PDB file of C-alpha atoms and ligand atoms in Angstrom:
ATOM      1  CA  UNK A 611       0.000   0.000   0.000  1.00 87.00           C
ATOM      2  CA  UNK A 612       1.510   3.050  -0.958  1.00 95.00           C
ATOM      3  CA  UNK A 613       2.252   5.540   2.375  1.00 98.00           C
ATOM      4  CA  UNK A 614       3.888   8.805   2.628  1.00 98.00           C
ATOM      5  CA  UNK A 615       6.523   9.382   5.301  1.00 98.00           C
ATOM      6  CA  UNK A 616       7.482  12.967   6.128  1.00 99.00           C
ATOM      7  CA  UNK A 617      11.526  12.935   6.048  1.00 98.00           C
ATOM      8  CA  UNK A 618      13.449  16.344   8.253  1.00 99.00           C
ATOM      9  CA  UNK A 619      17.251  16.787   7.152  1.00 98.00           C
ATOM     10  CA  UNK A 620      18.218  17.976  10.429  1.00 98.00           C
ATOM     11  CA  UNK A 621      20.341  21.001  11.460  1.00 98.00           C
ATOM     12  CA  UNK A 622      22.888  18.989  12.238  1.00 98.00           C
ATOM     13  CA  UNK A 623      22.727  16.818   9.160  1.00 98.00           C
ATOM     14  CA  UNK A 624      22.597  20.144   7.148  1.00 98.00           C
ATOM     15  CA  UNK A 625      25.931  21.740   8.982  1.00 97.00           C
ATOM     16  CA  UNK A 626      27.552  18.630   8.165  1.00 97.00           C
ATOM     17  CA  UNK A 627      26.952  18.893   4.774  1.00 97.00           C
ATOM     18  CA  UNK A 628      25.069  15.246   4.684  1.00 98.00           C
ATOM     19  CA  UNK A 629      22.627  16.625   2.226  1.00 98.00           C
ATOM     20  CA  UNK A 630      23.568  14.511  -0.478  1.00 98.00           C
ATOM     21  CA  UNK A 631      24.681  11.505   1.080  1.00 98.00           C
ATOM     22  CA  UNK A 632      21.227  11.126   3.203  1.00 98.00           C
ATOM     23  CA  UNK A 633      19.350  11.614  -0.156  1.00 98.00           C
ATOM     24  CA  UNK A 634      21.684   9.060  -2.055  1.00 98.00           C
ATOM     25  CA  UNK A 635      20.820   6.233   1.024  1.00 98.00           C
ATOM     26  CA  UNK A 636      17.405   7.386   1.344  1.00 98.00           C
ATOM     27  CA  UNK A 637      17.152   7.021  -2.864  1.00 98.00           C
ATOM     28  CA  UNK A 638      17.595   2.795  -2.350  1.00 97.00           C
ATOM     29  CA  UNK A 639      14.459   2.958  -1.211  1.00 97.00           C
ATOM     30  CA  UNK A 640      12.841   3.708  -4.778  1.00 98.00           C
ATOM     31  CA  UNK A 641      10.252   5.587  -3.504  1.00 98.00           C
ATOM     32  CA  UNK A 642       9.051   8.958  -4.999  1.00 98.00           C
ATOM     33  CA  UNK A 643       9.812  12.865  -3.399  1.00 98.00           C
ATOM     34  CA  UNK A 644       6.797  14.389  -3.675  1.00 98.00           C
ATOM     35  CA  UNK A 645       7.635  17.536  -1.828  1.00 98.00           C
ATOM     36  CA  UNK A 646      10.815  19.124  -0.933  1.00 98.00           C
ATOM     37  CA  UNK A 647      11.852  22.606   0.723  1.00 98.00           C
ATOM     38  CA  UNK A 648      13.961  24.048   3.317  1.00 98.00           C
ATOM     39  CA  UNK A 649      12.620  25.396   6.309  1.00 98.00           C
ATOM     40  CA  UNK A 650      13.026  28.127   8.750  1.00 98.00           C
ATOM     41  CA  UNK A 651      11.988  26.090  12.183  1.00 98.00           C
ATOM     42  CA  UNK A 652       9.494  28.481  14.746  1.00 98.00           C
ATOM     43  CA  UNK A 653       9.257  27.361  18.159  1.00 98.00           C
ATOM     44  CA  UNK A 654       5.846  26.885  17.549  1.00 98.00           C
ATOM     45  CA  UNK A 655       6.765  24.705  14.672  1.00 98.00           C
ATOM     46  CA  UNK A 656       9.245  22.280  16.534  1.00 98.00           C
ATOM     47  CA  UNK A 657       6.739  22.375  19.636  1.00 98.00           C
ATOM     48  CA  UNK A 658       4.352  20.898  17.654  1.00 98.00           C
ATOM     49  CA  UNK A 659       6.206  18.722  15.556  1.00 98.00           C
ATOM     50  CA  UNK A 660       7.586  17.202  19.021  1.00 98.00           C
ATOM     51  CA  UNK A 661       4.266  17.444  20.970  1.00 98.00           C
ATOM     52  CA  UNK A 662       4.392  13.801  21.856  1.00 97.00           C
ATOM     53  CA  UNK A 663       7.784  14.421  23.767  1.00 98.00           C
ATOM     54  CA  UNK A 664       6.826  17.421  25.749  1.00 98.00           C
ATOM     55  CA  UNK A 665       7.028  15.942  29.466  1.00 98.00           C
ATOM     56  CA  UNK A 666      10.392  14.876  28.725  1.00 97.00           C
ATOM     57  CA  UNK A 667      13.139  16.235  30.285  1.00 97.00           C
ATOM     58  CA  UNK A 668      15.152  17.052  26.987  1.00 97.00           C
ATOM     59  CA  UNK A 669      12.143  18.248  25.599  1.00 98.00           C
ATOM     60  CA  UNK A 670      13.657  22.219  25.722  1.00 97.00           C
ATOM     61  CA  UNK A 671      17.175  20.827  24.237  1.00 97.00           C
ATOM     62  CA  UNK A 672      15.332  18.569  21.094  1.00 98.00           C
ATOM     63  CA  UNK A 673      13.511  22.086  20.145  1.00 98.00           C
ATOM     64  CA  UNK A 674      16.262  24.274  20.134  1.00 97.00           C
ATOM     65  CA  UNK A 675      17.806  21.069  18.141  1.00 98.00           C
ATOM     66  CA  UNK A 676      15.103  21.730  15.176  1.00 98.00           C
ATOM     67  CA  UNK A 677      15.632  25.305  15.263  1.00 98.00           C
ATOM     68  CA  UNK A 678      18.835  25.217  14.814  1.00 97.00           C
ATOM     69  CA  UNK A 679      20.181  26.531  18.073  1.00 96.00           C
ATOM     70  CA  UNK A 680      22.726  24.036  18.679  1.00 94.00           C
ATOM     71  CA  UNK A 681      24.174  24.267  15.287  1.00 93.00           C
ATOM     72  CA  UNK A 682      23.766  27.912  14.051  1.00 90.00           C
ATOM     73  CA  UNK A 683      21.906  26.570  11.234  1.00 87.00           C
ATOM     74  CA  UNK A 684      18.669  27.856  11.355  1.00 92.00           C
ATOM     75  CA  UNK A 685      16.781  25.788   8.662  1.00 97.00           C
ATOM     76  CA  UNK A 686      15.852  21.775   8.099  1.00 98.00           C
ATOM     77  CA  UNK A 687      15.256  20.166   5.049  1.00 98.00           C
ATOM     78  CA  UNK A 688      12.037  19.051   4.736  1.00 99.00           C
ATOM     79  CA  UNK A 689      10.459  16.217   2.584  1.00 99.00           C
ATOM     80  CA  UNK A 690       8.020  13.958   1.319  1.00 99.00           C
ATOM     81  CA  UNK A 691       9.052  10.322   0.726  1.00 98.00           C
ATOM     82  CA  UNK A 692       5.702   8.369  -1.284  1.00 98.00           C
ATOM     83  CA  UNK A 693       5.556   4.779  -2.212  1.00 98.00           C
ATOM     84  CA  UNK A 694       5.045   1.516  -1.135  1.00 98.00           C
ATOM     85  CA  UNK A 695       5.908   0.865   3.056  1.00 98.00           C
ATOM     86  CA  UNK A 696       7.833   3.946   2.569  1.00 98.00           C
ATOM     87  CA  UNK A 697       7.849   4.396   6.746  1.00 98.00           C
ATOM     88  CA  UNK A 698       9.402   1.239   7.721  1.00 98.00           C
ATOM     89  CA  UNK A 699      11.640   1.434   4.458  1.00 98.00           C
ATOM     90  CA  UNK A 700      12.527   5.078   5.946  1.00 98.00           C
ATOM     91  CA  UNK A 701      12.765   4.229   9.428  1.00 98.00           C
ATOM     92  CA  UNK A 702      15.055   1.099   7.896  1.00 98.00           C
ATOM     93  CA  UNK A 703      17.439   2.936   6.517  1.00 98.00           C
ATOM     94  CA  UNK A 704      17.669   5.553   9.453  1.00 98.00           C
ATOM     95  CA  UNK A 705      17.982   3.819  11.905  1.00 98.00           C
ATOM     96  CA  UNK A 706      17.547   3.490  15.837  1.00 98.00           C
ATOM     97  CA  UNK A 707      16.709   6.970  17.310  1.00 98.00           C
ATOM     98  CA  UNK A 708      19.806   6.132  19.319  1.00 98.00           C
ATOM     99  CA  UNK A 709      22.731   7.244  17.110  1.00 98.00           C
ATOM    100  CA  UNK A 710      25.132   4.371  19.578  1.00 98.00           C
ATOM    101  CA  UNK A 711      22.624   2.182  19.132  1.00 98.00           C
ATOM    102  CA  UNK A 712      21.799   2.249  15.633  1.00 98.00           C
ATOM    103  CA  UNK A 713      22.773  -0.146  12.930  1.00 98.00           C
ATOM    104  CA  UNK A 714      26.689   1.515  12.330  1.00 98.00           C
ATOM    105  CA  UNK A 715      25.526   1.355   8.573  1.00 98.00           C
ATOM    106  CA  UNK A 716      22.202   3.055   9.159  1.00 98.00           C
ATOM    107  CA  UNK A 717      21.956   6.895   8.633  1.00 98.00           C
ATOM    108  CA  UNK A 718      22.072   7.761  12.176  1.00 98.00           C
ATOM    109  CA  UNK A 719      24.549   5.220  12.915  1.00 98.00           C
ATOM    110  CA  UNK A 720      26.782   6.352  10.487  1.00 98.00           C
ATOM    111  CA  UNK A 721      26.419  10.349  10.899  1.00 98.00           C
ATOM    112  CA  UNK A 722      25.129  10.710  14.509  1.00 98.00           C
ATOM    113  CA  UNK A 723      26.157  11.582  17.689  1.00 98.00           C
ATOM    114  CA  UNK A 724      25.289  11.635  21.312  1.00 98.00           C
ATOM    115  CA  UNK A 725      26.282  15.666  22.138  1.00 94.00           C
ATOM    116  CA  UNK A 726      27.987  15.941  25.866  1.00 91.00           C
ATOM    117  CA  UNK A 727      24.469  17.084  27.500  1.00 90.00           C
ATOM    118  CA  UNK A 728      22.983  14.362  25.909  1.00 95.00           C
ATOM    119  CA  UNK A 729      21.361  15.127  22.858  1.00 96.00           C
ATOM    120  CA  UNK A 730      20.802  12.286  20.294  1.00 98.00           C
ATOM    121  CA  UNK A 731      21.679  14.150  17.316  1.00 98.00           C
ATOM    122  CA  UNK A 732      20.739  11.718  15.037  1.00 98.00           C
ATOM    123  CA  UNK A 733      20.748  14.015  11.293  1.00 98.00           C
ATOM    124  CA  UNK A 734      17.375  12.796  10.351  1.00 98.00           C
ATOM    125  CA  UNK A 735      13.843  12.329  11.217  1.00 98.00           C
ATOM    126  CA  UNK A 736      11.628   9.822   9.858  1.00 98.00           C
ATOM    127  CA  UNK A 737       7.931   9.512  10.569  1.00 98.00           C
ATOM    128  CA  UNK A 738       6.616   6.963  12.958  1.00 98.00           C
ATOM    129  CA  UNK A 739       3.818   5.334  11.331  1.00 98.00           C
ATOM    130  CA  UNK A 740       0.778   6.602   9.412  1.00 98.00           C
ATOM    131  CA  UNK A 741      -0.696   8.727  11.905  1.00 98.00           C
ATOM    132  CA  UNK A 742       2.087  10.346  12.835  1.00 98.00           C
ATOM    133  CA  UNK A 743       3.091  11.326   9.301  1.00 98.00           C
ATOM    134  CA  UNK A 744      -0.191  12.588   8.114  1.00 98.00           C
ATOM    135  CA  UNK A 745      -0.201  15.162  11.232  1.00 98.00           C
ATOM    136  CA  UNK A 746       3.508  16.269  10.106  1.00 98.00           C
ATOM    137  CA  UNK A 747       3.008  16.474   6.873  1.00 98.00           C
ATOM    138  CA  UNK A 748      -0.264  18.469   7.289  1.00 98.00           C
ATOM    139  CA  UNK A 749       1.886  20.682   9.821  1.00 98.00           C
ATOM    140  CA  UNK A 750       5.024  21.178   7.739  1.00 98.00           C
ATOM    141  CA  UNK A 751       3.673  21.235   4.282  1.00 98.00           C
ATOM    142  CA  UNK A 752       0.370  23.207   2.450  1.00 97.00           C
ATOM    143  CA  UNK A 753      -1.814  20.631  -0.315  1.00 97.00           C
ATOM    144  CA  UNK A 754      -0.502  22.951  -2.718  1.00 96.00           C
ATOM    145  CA  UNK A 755       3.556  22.209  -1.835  1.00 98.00           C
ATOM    146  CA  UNK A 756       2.818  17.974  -2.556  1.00 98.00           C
ATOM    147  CA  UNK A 757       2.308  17.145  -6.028  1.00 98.00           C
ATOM    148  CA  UNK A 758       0.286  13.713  -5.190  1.00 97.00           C
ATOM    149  CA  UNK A 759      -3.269  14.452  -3.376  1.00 96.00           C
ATOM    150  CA  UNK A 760      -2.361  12.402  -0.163  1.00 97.00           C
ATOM    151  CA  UNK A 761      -5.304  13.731   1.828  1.00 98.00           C
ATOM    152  CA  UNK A 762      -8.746  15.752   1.672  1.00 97.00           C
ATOM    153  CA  UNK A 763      -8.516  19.036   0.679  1.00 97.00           C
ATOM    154  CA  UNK A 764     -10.528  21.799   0.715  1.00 96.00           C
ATOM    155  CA  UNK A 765     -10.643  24.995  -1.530  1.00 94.00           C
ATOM    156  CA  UNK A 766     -11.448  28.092   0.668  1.00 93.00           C
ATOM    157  CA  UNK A 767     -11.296  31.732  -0.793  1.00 91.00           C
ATOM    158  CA  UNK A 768      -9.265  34.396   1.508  1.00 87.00           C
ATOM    159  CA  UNK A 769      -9.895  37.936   1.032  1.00 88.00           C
ATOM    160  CA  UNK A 770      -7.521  40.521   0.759  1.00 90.00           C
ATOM    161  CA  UNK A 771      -3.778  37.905   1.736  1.00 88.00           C
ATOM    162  CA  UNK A 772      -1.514  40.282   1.370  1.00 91.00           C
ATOM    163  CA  UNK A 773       1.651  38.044  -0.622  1.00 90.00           C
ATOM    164  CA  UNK A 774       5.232  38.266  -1.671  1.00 94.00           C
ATOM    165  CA  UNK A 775       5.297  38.197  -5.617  1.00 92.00           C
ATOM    166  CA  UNK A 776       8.745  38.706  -7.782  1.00 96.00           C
ATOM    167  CA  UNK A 777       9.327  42.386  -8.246  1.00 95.00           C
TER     168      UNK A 777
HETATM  169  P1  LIG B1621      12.487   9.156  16.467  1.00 95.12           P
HETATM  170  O1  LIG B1621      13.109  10.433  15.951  1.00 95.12           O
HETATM  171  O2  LIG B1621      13.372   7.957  16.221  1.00 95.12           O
HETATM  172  O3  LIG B1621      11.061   8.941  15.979  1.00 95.12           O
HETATM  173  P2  LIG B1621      11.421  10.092  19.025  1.00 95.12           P
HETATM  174  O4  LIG B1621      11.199   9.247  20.238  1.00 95.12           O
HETATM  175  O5  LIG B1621      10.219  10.588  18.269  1.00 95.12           O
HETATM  176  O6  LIG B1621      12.420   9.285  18.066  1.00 95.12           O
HETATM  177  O7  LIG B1621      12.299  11.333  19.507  1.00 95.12           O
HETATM  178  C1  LIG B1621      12.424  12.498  18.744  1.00 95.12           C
HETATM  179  C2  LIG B1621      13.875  12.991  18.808  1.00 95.12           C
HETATM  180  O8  LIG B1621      14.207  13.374  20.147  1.00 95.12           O
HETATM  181  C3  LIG B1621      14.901  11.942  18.428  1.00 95.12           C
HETATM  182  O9  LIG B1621      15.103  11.814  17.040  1.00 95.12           O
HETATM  183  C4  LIG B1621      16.144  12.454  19.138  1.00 95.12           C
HETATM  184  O10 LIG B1621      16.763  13.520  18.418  1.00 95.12           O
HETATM  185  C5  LIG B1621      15.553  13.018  20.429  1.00 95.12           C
HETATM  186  N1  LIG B1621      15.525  12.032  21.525  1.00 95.12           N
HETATM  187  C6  LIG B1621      14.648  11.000  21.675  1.00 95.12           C
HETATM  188  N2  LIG B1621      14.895  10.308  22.801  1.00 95.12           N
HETATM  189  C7  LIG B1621      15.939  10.933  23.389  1.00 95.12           C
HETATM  190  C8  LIG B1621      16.661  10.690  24.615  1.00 95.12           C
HETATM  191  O11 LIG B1621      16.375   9.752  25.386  1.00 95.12           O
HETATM  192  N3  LIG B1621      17.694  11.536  24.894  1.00 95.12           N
HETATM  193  C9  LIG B1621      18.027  12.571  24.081  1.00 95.12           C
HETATM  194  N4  LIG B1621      17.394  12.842  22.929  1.00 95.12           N
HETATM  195  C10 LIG B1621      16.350  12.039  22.579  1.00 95.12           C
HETATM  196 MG1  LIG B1622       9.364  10.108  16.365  1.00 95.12          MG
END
């Protein structure tokens, strides 16, 4: 069944210059980008995204992560990964959320780190399962950025958006 699995480049991942290595590993999957864009990270943004970890006590440290905080690299890479089990062939190739842990030929096994205060910084992050993606997605991308229809839209007509256009 084909799934779609919402894929961050992490700030980490990006200072390191992994770009191209995490898309070349992530590319033996076969399955389709269907969206793509870098992102400027609000707290809002990363609060949300991490929602399910907020009682934890490294909650504070994994949101300045995402921002870009620890790394003075405000921005992710953010995409959309389509195709058949395209989670657990994600999740596969990343790896344990453990960087020591992971598989040492896994993405995060290979790239990540455990920082000295204890931050996994693990380069990527992969959806969980289907739930979880279609709530990231829907918070990270608009219908209009995906070039599949993955979920129900609606058209709604806004009045007066003021817009950037080219000059
Ligand atoms: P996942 O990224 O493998 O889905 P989650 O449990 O959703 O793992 O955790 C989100 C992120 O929070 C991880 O990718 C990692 O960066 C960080 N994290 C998770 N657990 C810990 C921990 O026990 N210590 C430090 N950082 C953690
Ligand atoms: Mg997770």
């Amino acid at each position: 069944m084909n799934q779609a699995a919402l894929i961050l480049i992490k700030p980490d991942g990006l200072k390191k210059s992994l770009t191209g290595n995490i898309l070349t590993r992530l590319s033996e999957t076969k399955l389709e980008i269907v969206a793509a864009k870098m992102v400027r990270v609000s707290k809002a943004l990363a609060e949300d995204h991490y929602q399910h970890l907020k009682d934890k006590p490294f909650f504070g440290d994994i949101i300045k992560y995402l921002q870009g905080d620890l790394h003075d690299r405000k921005k992710v890479m953010a995409l959309v990964y389509w195709g058949e089990g395209a989670i657990s062939k994600c999740r596969q190739l990343a790896g344990a959320t453990n960087p020591e842990e992971a598989d040492p030929t896994s993405i995060r096994g290979s790239y990540g780190r455990i920082t000295t205060s204890g931050v996994y910084e693990n380069v990527i992050h992969v959806s969980s399962n289907e739930s979880d993606a279609e709530r990231e997605i829907k918070l990270w991308f608009n219908p209009d950025e995906i070039i599949v229809k993955l979920y129900p839209i609606k058209a709604i007509e806004e009045e007066k958006v003021k817009k950037n256009t080219w000059a």
